[in-house]
Short mmCIF file of C-alpha atoms in Angstrom, two decimals:
data_model
loop_
_atom_site.label_atom_id
_atom_site.label_comp_id
_atom_site.label_asym_id
_atom_site.label_seq_id
_atom_site.Cartn_x
_atom_site.Cartn_y
_atom_site.Cartn_z
CA MET A 1 -0.25 -0.38 -0.35
CA THR A 2 1.77 3.00 -1.19
CA THR A 3 -0.98 5.72 0.09
CA SER A 4 0.63 6.44 3.82
CA ARG A 5 -1.70 9.44 5.64
CA PHE A 6 -5.49 8.63 5.83
CA VAL A 7 -6.88 11.81 7.66
CA ILE A 8 -10.98 11.25 8.77
CA ALA A 9 -12.64 14.66 9.64
CA GLY A 10 -15.15 14.03 12.48
CA GLY A 11 -15.24 12.15 16.42
CA GLY A 12 -18.74 10.50 16.16
CA LEU A 13 -19.84 7.20 15.88
CA ALA A 14 -18.73 6.93 12.25
CA ALA A 15 -14.99 8.08 12.45
CA ALA A 16 -14.17 5.95 15.14
CA LYS A 17 -15.61 2.78 13.17
CA LEU A 18 -13.70 4.09 10.10
CA ALA A 19 -10.45 3.94 12.25
CA GLU A 20 -11.07 0.30 12.86
CA ALA A 21 -11.44 -0.66 9.73
CA LEU A 22 -9.44 0.56 8.53
CA ARG A 23 -6.48 -1.47 10.56
CA ALA A 24 -8.54 -3.93 10.06
CA ASN A 25 -7.81 -4.38 6.48
CA ASP A 26 -4.10 -3.86 7.63
CA PHE A 27 -3.84 -0.69 6.49
CA ASP A 28 -0.55 0.28 7.86
CA GLY A 29 0.21 4.07 7.23
CA SER A 30 -0.32 7.22 9.51
CA VAL A 31 -4.57 7.34 10.93
CA THR A 32 -5.17 10.78 12.00
CA LEU A 33 -9.23 11.93 13.59
CA ILE A 34 -9.85 14.95 13.70
CA SER A 35 -12.88 15.50 15.97
CA ALA A 36 -14.71 18.13 17.44
CA GLU A 37 -15.19 17.35 20.45
CA GLU A 38 -12.64 17.22 23.21
CA HIS A 39 -14.09 13.25 24.12
CA LEU A 40 -13.39 10.14 22.68
CA PRO A 41 -15.50 9.19 20.11
CA TYR A 42 -19.54 7.75 21.67
CA GLU A 43 -22.42 6.26 20.11
CA ARG A 44 -25.70 9.47 20.21
CA PRO A 45 -28.30 7.18 21.15
CA PRO A 46 -27.74 6.99 24.21
CA LEU A 47 -28.28 10.27 24.73
CA SER A 48 -31.70 11.07 24.62
CA LYS A 49 -32.15 7.10 25.31
CA GLU A 50 -30.79 4.85 28.77
CA HIS A 51 -28.03 8.29 29.91
CA LEU A 52 -31.24 10.34 30.21
CA LEU A 53 -32.56 7.33 32.16
CA GLY A 54 -29.64 7.62 34.23
CA LYS A 55 -28.99 3.85 32.89
CA GLN A 56 -25.66 4.38 31.19
CA ALA A 57 -23.00 6.66 31.99
CA LEU A 58 -20.73 7.91 29.11
CA SER A 59 -17.99 5.25 29.52
CA ASP A 60 -21.12 2.47 29.06
CA PHE A 61 -21.19 3.92 25.03
CA THR A 62 -17.73 5.17 24.45
CA VAL A 63 -16.60 3.66 21.24
CA ASP A 64 -13.20 2.34 22.46
CA PRO A 65 -10.71 2.88 24.89
CA ALA A 66 -8.07 5.32 25.25
CA GLN A 67 -5.66 2.54 24.94
CA TRP A 68 -7.15 1.16 21.21
CA TYR A 69 -6.03 4.40 19.44
CA ARG A 70 -2.88 3.86 21.13
CA ASP A 71 -2.32 0.76 20.27
CA HIS A 72 -3.40 0.86 17.21
CA HIS A 73 -1.32 4.01 16.02
CA ILE A 74 -4.37 6.44 15.57
CA GLU A 75 -3.50 9.74 16.47
CA MET A 76 -6.37 11.84 17.98
CA MET A 77 -6.70 15.79 17.71
CA PRO A 78 -9.33 16.26 19.76
CA GLY A 79 -11.23 19.63 20.24
CA THR A 80 -10.44 20.01 16.58
CA THR A 81 -12.40 21.44 13.92
CA VAL A 82 -10.86 21.49 10.41
CA THR A 83 -12.04 25.03 9.05
CA ALA A 84 -10.57 23.83 5.27
CA LEU A 85 -10.36 22.14 2.52
CA ASP A 86 -8.06 21.99 -0.12
CA ARG A 87 -8.28 18.93 -2.27
CA GLY A 88 -5.73 20.71 -4.96
CA THR A 89 -3.29 20.10 -2.53
CA LYS A 90 -4.61 17.60 -0.62
CA THR A 91 -4.59 19.25 2.79
CA ILE A 92 -7.18 20.59 5.04
CA ALA A 93 -6.14 23.83 7.62
CA LEU A 94 -6.83 23.85 11.05
CA PRO A 95 -7.89 26.48 13.69
CA ASP A 96 -4.40 26.93 14.41
CA GLY A 97 -3.51 28.00 11.06
CA SER A 98 -1.37 25.11 10.19
CA THR A 99 -2.28 22.48 7.30
CA LEU A 100 -2.60 18.75 7.53
CA PRO A 101 -1.65 16.77 4.43
CA TYR A 102 -3.45 13.66 3.46
CA ASP A 103 -4.11 10.71 0.56
CA LYS A 104 -7.29 9.59 1.00
CA LEU A 105 -9.90 12.02 3.12
CA ALA A 106 -12.95 10.54 5.13
CA LEU A 107 -15.56 13.10 6.28
CA ALA A 108 -17.59 12.13 8.80
CA THR A 109 -18.80 15.66 10.30
CA GLY A 110 -22.66 14.58 11.65
CA SER A 111 -24.57 17.21 12.02
CA ARG A 112 -25.82 19.53 14.24
CA PRO A 113 -29.74 20.63 15.64
CA ARG A 114 -32.13 22.94 14.14
CA LEU A 115 -32.51 25.86 16.12
CA LEU A 116 -35.45 28.59 15.50
CA ARG A 117 -35.67 31.91 15.15
CA LEU A 118 -37.97 32.99 17.79
CA PRO A 119 -37.68 35.34 20.60
CA GLY A 120 -36.48 33.75 23.51
CA ALA A 121 -34.65 31.29 21.34
CA ASP A 122 -31.15 31.92 23.66
CA ALA A 123 -32.35 32.92 26.56
CA GLU A 124 -31.23 30.09 29.41
CA GLY A 125 -33.03 26.91 30.24
CA VAL A 126 -34.04 26.98 26.50
CA HIS A 127 -32.23 23.15 25.25
CA VAL A 128 -30.60 21.59 22.30
CA LEU A 129 -29.40 17.68 22.53
CA ARG A 130 -26.30 16.42 20.26
CA THR A 131 -23.63 16.39 22.73
CA ILE A 132 -22.65 14.23 25.79
CA GLU A 133 -22.62 17.61 27.52
CA GLU A 134 -26.04 18.97 26.53
CA SER A 135 -27.73 15.38 27.37
CA ASP A 136 -26.40 16.02 30.97
CA ALA A 137 -27.28 19.41 30.90
CA LEU A 138 -31.07 17.36 30.76
CA LEU A 139 -30.53 15.23 33.27
CA ALA A 140 -29.43 17.73 35.60
CA MET A 141 -32.66 20.02 34.84
CA PHE A 142 -35.24 17.32 35.59
CA GLY A 143 -33.49 17.32 38.90
CA SER A 144 -34.95 20.49 39.71
CA ALA A 145 -37.33 21.35 37.16
CA ARG A 146 -41.06 20.43 37.71
CA ARG A 147 -42.44 21.64 34.01
CA LEU A 148 -40.53 21.27 30.36
CA ALA A 149 -41.92 22.13 27.54
CA VAL A 150 -40.97 20.24 23.84
CA ILE A 151 -40.86 21.76 20.91
CA GLY A 152 -41.23 19.44 17.90
CA GLY A 153 -42.80 16.00 18.37
CA GLY A 154 -39.89 13.88 16.39
CA TRP A 155 -38.04 10.80 17.48
CA ILE A 156 -35.66 12.90 19.92
CA GLY A 157 -38.76 15.37 21.49
CA LEU A 158 -40.42 12.54 22.31
CA GLU A 159 -37.09 9.87 23.22
CA VAL A 160 -36.89 13.24 25.65
CA THR A 161 -40.53 13.35 26.82
CA ALA A 162 -40.68 9.63 27.96
CA ALA A 163 -37.14 10.08 30.10
CA ALA A 164 -38.47 12.95 31.39
CA ARG A 165 -41.75 11.18 32.40
CA ALA A 166 -40.23 8.71 33.98
CA ALA A 167 -37.86 11.50 36.24
CA GLY A 168 -41.24 13.09 37.44
CA VAL A 169 -41.48 16.14 35.29
CA GLU A 170 -44.74 17.44 33.62
CA VAL A 171 -44.15 17.60 29.87
CA THR A 172 -46.06 19.21 27.43
CA VAL A 173 -45.14 18.49 23.74
CA LEU A 174 -45.87 21.10 20.98
CA GLU A 175 -46.01 19.55 17.28
CA ALA A 176 -46.71 21.56 13.74
CA GLU A 177 -48.58 18.24 12.17
CA SER A 178 -51.58 16.98 13.42
CA VAL A 179 -49.74 13.65 15.01
CA PRO A 180 -46.21 13.21 16.12
CA LEU A 181 -43.79 11.29 14.14
CA GLN A 182 -45.52 12.29 10.30
CA ALA A 183 -42.97 12.51 7.86
CA ALA A 184 -41.47 9.45 9.79
CA LEU A 185 -43.73 7.02 9.86
CA GLY A 186 -47.22 8.66 8.73
CA ALA A 187 -50.57 9.65 10.16
CA GLU A 188 -51.86 6.46 10.79
CA MET A 189 -48.27 4.92 13.57
CA GLY A 190 -47.62 8.78 14.35
CA ALA A 191 -51.16 7.76 15.91
CA VAL A 192 -49.47 5.30 17.50
CA PHE A 193 -47.20 7.53 18.99
CA ALA A 194 -49.45 10.05 20.20
CA ASP A 195 -51.71 7.38 21.69
CA LEU A 196 -48.76 6.25 23.82
CA HIS A 197 -47.72 9.47 25.25
CA ARG A 198 -50.69 10.63 26.31
CA ALA A 199 -51.19 7.57 28.27
CA HIS A 200 -48.47 8.69 30.08
CA GLY A 201 -49.76 11.23 30.95
CA VAL A 202 -47.92 14.11 28.41
CA ASP A 203 -49.83 17.42 27.37
CA LEU A 204 -49.77 16.99 23.97
CA ARG A 205 -50.63 19.59 21.50
CA LEU A 206 -50.67 18.59 17.60
CA GLY A 207 -51.39 21.13 14.87
CA VAL A 208 -50.18 24.01 16.80
CA LYS A 209 -47.51 26.68 15.77
CA VAL A 210 -44.79 28.66 18.79
CA GLY A 211 -44.63 32.29 18.68
CA GLU A 212 -42.08 33.23 21.24
CA ILE A 213 -40.16 31.48 24.37
CA THR A 214 -41.31 33.48 27.04
CA THR A 215 -38.75 34.36 29.26
CA ALA A 216 -38.18 36.13 33.18
CA ASP A 217 -34.23 38.05 33.47
CA GLY A 218 -33.21 35.96 30.99
CA ARG A 219 -34.42 32.30 31.60
CA ALA A 220 -36.62 30.43 29.85
CA THR A 221 -40.51 30.62 31.43
CA GLY A 222 -42.34 29.27 28.74
CA VAL A 223 -43.56 29.29 25.40
CA ARG A 224 -47.05 31.41 23.57
CA LEU A 225 -48.58 30.03 20.41
CA ASP A 226 -49.02 32.00 18.17
CA ASP A 227 -52.93 32.12 18.58
CA GLY A 228 -51.46 33.62 22.28
CA THR A 229 -51.97 30.59 24.60
CA HIS A 230 -49.03 30.35 27.07
CA ILE A 231 -47.65 27.04 28.03
CA GLU A 232 -45.73 27.63 31.62
CA ALA A 233 -42.49 25.76 31.35
CA ASP A 234 -39.44 26.08 33.43
CA ALA A 235 -37.24 24.45 30.78
CA VAL A 236 -37.67 23.91 27.21
CA LEU A 237 -35.96 21.49 24.46
CA VAL A 238 -36.14 22.85 20.57
CA ALA A 239 -36.18 19.13 19.31
CA VAL A 240 -37.46 20.07 15.71
CA GLY A 241 -34.85 18.46 13.89
CA ALA A 242 -31.03 18.65 12.45
CA ARG A 243 -28.97 19.87 9.70
CA PRO A 244 -25.97 18.09 8.12
CA ASN A 245 -22.56 19.72 8.27
CA ILE A 246 -21.67 19.51 4.37
CA GLU A 247 -20.33 23.74 4.92
CA LEU A 248 -16.67 22.01 4.83
CA ALA A 249 -17.39 20.13 1.51
CA ALA A 250 -19.43 22.78 0.25
CA ASP A 251 -17.16 25.06 0.19
CA ALA A 252 -14.45 22.79 -1.68
CA GLY A 253 -15.99 22.90 -4.38
CA LEU A 254 -17.69 18.86 -3.84
CA ALA A 255 -20.55 17.98 -4.88
CA VAL A 256 -23.67 18.45 -2.45
CA GLY A 257 -27.18 18.07 -2.48
CA GLY A 258 -29.16 16.87 1.04
CA GLY A 259 -25.97 16.33 2.08
CA VAL A 260 -22.68 15.08 -0.02
CA LEU A 261 -23.22 13.08 -2.45
CA VAL A 262 -21.56 10.06 -2.91
CA ASP A 263 -22.19 6.48 -4.57
CA GLU A 264 -22.22 2.93 -3.98
CA SER A 265 -19.40 3.30 -2.53
CA LEU A 266 -19.60 5.89 -0.26
CA ALA A 267 -17.37 7.95 -2.91
CA THR A 268 -17.26 11.49 -3.12
CA SER A 269 -16.91 13.93 -6.41
CA ASP A 270 -13.18 13.39 -5.45
CA PRO A 271 -12.12 9.90 -5.58
CA ASP A 272 -9.65 10.56 -2.45
CA ILE A 273 -12.65 11.15 -0.71
CA VAL A 274 -15.17 9.52 1.41
CA ALA A 275 -18.08 10.40 2.90
CA VAL A 276 -20.21 8.36 6.22
CA GLY A 277 -23.25 8.64 8.58
CA ASP A 278 -25.83 11.63 8.93
CA ILE A 279 -23.62 14.15 6.27
CA ALA A 280 -23.42 10.17 3.49
CA ASP A 281 -26.54 11.31 0.78
CA GLN A 282 -25.68 7.88 -1.01
CA GLN A 283 -26.87 6.40 -4.51
CA HIS A 284 -28.65 3.21 -2.78
CA PRO A 285 -27.88 0.73 -4.54
CA VAL A 286 -30.92 -1.68 -3.14
CA LEU A 287 -33.27 1.36 -3.12
CA GLY A 288 -32.57 2.59 -6.62
CA GLN A 289 -32.73 6.61 -5.00
CA ARG A 290 -30.33 8.80 -3.11
CA ILE A 291 -31.12 8.73 0.48
CA ARG A 292 -29.61 10.38 3.61
CA VAL A 293 -30.80 9.00 6.79
CA GLU A 294 -29.44 10.29 10.13
CA HIS A 295 -29.29 7.35 12.13
CA TRP A 296 -27.19 4.78 14.55
CA ALA A 297 -27.19 2.06 12.34
CA ASN A 298 -25.78 4.09 9.24
CA ALA A 299 -22.83 4.83 11.29
CA LEU A 300 -22.10 1.90 12.93
CA ASN A 301 -22.39 0.55 9.64
CA GLN A 302 -20.94 2.36 6.29
CA PRO A 303 -16.92 2.40 7.78
CA ALA A 304 -16.58 -0.26 6.92
CA VAL A 305 -17.28 -0.04 3.42
CA ALA A 306 -15.79 3.51 3.27
CA ALA A 307 -12.35 1.80 4.88
CA LEU A 308 -12.22 -0.56 1.65
CA THR A 309 -13.01 2.09 -0.78
CA MET A 310 -10.19 4.48 0.53
CA LEU A 311 -7.67 1.46 0.55
CA GLY A 312 -9.02 1.25 -3.12
CA LYS A 313 -10.49 -2.36 -3.47
CA PRO A 314 -14.26 -2.77 -4.24
CA ALA A 315 -17.10 -2.31 -2.06
CA VAL A 316 -20.54 -1.38 -1.95
CA TYR A 317 -22.83 -0.18 0.99
CA ASP A 318 -26.30 -1.67 0.57
CA ARG A 319 -27.78 -1.88 3.91
CA LEU A 320 -31.35 -0.87 4.21
CA PRO A 321 -31.83 1.78 6.78
CA TYR A 322 -32.73 1.12 10.28
CA PHE A 323 -33.55 2.88 13.50
CA PHE A 324 -35.16 2.05 16.03
CA THR A 325 -36.63 3.29 19.70
CA ASP A 326 -37.48 2.88 23.53
CA GLN A 327 -40.43 4.61 24.87
CA TYR A 328 -41.59 3.87 28.18
CA ASP A 329 -42.78 0.15 27.52
CA LEU A 330 -42.24 0.69 24.49
CA GLY A 331 -39.66 -0.87 21.91
CA MET A 332 -39.62 -0.50 18.31
CA GLU A 333 -37.71 -1.25 14.86
CA TYR A 334 -37.77 -0.14 11.57
CA THR A 335 -36.64 -0.93 8.18
CA GLY A 336 -37.16 0.19 4.46
CA TYR A 337 -37.44 3.84 3.69
CA VAL A 338 -40.39 5.50 2.75
CA ALA A 339 -39.94 9.11 0.57
CA ARG A 340 -41.40 11.81 1.71
CA GLY A 341 -44.78 12.29 -0.73
CA GLN A 342 -44.37 8.92 -0.97
CA GLN A 343 -48.10 6.57 -1.48
CA ALA A 344 -48.12 4.01 0.78
CA ARG A 345 -50.95 2.10 2.53
CA VAL A 346 -49.77 0.00 6.01
CA VAL A 347 -50.99 -3.26 6.61
CA VAL A 348 -50.98 -3.99 10.17
CA ARG A 349 -50.72 -7.34 12.43
CA GLY A 350 -50.77 -8.26 14.99
CA ASP A 351 -52.33 -5.42 18.28
CA LEU A 352 -52.33 -2.00 17.72
CA GLY A 353 -54.36 -1.12 20.75
CA LYS A 354 -51.78 -2.87 23.26
CA ARG A 355 -49.05 -1.76 20.96
CA GLU A 356 -48.10 -5.17 19.77
CA PHE A 357 -47.70 -5.12 15.57
CA VAL A 358 -45.81 -5.29 12.68
CA ALA A 359 -46.42 -3.12 10.18
CA TYR A 360 -45.72 -3.07 6.40
CA TRP A 361 -45.73 -0.12 4.19
CA LEU A 362 -46.64 -1.46 0.68
CA ASP A 363 -46.34 0.23 -2.70
CA SER A 364 -49.26 0.10 -5.78
CA GLY A 365 -47.63 -2.84 -6.91
CA ASN A 366 -47.18 -4.47 -2.99
CA ARG A 367 -44.56 -3.99 -3.03
CA VAL A 368 -43.01 -3.67 1.05
CA LEU A 369 -41.26 -0.61 1.10
CA ALA A 370 -40.62 -0.35 5.28
CA GLY A 371 -42.22 -3.19 7.52
CA MET A 372 -42.10 -1.80 12.03
CA ASN A 373 -42.02 -3.63 14.60
CA VAL A 374 -43.56 -2.70 18.00
CA ASN A 375 -42.84 -5.35 20.84
CA VAL A 376 -42.71 -8.20 18.64
CA TRP A 377 -39.14 -9.29 18.05
CA ASP A 378 -36.95 -11.75 15.21
CA VAL A 379 -39.20 -10.40 12.16
CA GLN A 380 -36.70 -8.04 11.11
CA ASP A 381 -34.71 -10.43 8.97
CA LYS A 382 -38.75 -11.19 7.66
CA ILE A 383 -38.89 -7.09 6.38
CA LYS A 384 -35.52 -7.15 5.38
CA LYS A 385 -35.90 -9.57 2.33
CA LEU A 386 -39.40 -8.39 1.73
CA ILE A 387 -37.97 -5.33 1.03
CA ALA A 388 -34.91 -6.74 -0.64
CA SER A 389 -36.90 -9.26 -3.32
CA GLY A 390 -38.74 -6.53 -4.71
CA GLU A 391 -41.30 -8.81 -5.25
CA ALA A 392 -45.13 -8.12 -4.85
CA VAL A 393 -46.57 -9.73 -2.07
CA ASN A 394 -50.08 -10.61 -0.82
CA PRO A 395 -50.48 -7.82 2.09
CA GLU A 396 -53.28 -11.66 3.28
CA GLU A 397 -49.89 -13.00 3.87
CA LEU A 398 -47.74 -11.79 5.86
#
């Protein structure tokens, strides 16, 4: 192998798994991992799940201990953000003005929470969730606040809501759509989660628009809706989605769209650069379309393929999108992809009322697009095979 210096820009799960994969494939050149956070790479799902429930500490979901990086000669640069990428000279710029050359570069820059441009959005007591520090701040808030207002009924908002209720905090969820998780699951399955949270005492307000976060002495006191309704709260969580960190790639002239455009092998428009995780907008070989998925499974599994691509070996990332959630006594897994606005009908097998069922999304030709199991297990292999086959099914036989 003649290539000597590989650089990974990013410090999350995808970055750590890429470093692992390079060494597992016997790459003996230089590997540098540049992380904006001061911590070793860690997994993010526990930030809104087990960590918020007080069941896991950071060490429990840190990907590899410090000794692993030393043993495998991975140069770590924590607390550092890549400020520019020069593809012509194959160098990256660092905050201190220095540059670092690369032969192959991996972009694993992740995403950041979307912020609200509202009066009061920058007040004390207004939270977002992406980092361990932000999760710790929410956990501390659970011990002091009596009322929490959550703006946004997506995955993060609902998972934090479940953890807050477990801690005895009163929660009001404010969602613009007619059901929570409308974009992810559609109306029928979104209603399942609406019922779940209401059954656990959540004040769920749907079809509402937030006008401002009210404050007193610089601290959040609640949320005022456009119709004048005021929801009193001791803290506010803004959970209205995430933005992929693609600025570095875009400024360097890489092809971008909803994310950094990559092919089936996760290579960008520059053959010496790959992109993985939240930012990767991939041409998916099974689904036949571009998709970008902000979920843990991509960060976990894409790096094995990206490492092979960096090493000049043939590789294709063909895993189907997958995500999971745990809220109260509900455990769920979802595999597949239904594009926003795509027409699909939902076929349910099991008991919706007991929240023990499997749901299938079918297109007009009765091909399975996605499947979700709720408190029912050992069906993921079946769901994956149905989707990957691309064949029509008899809905009565599901």
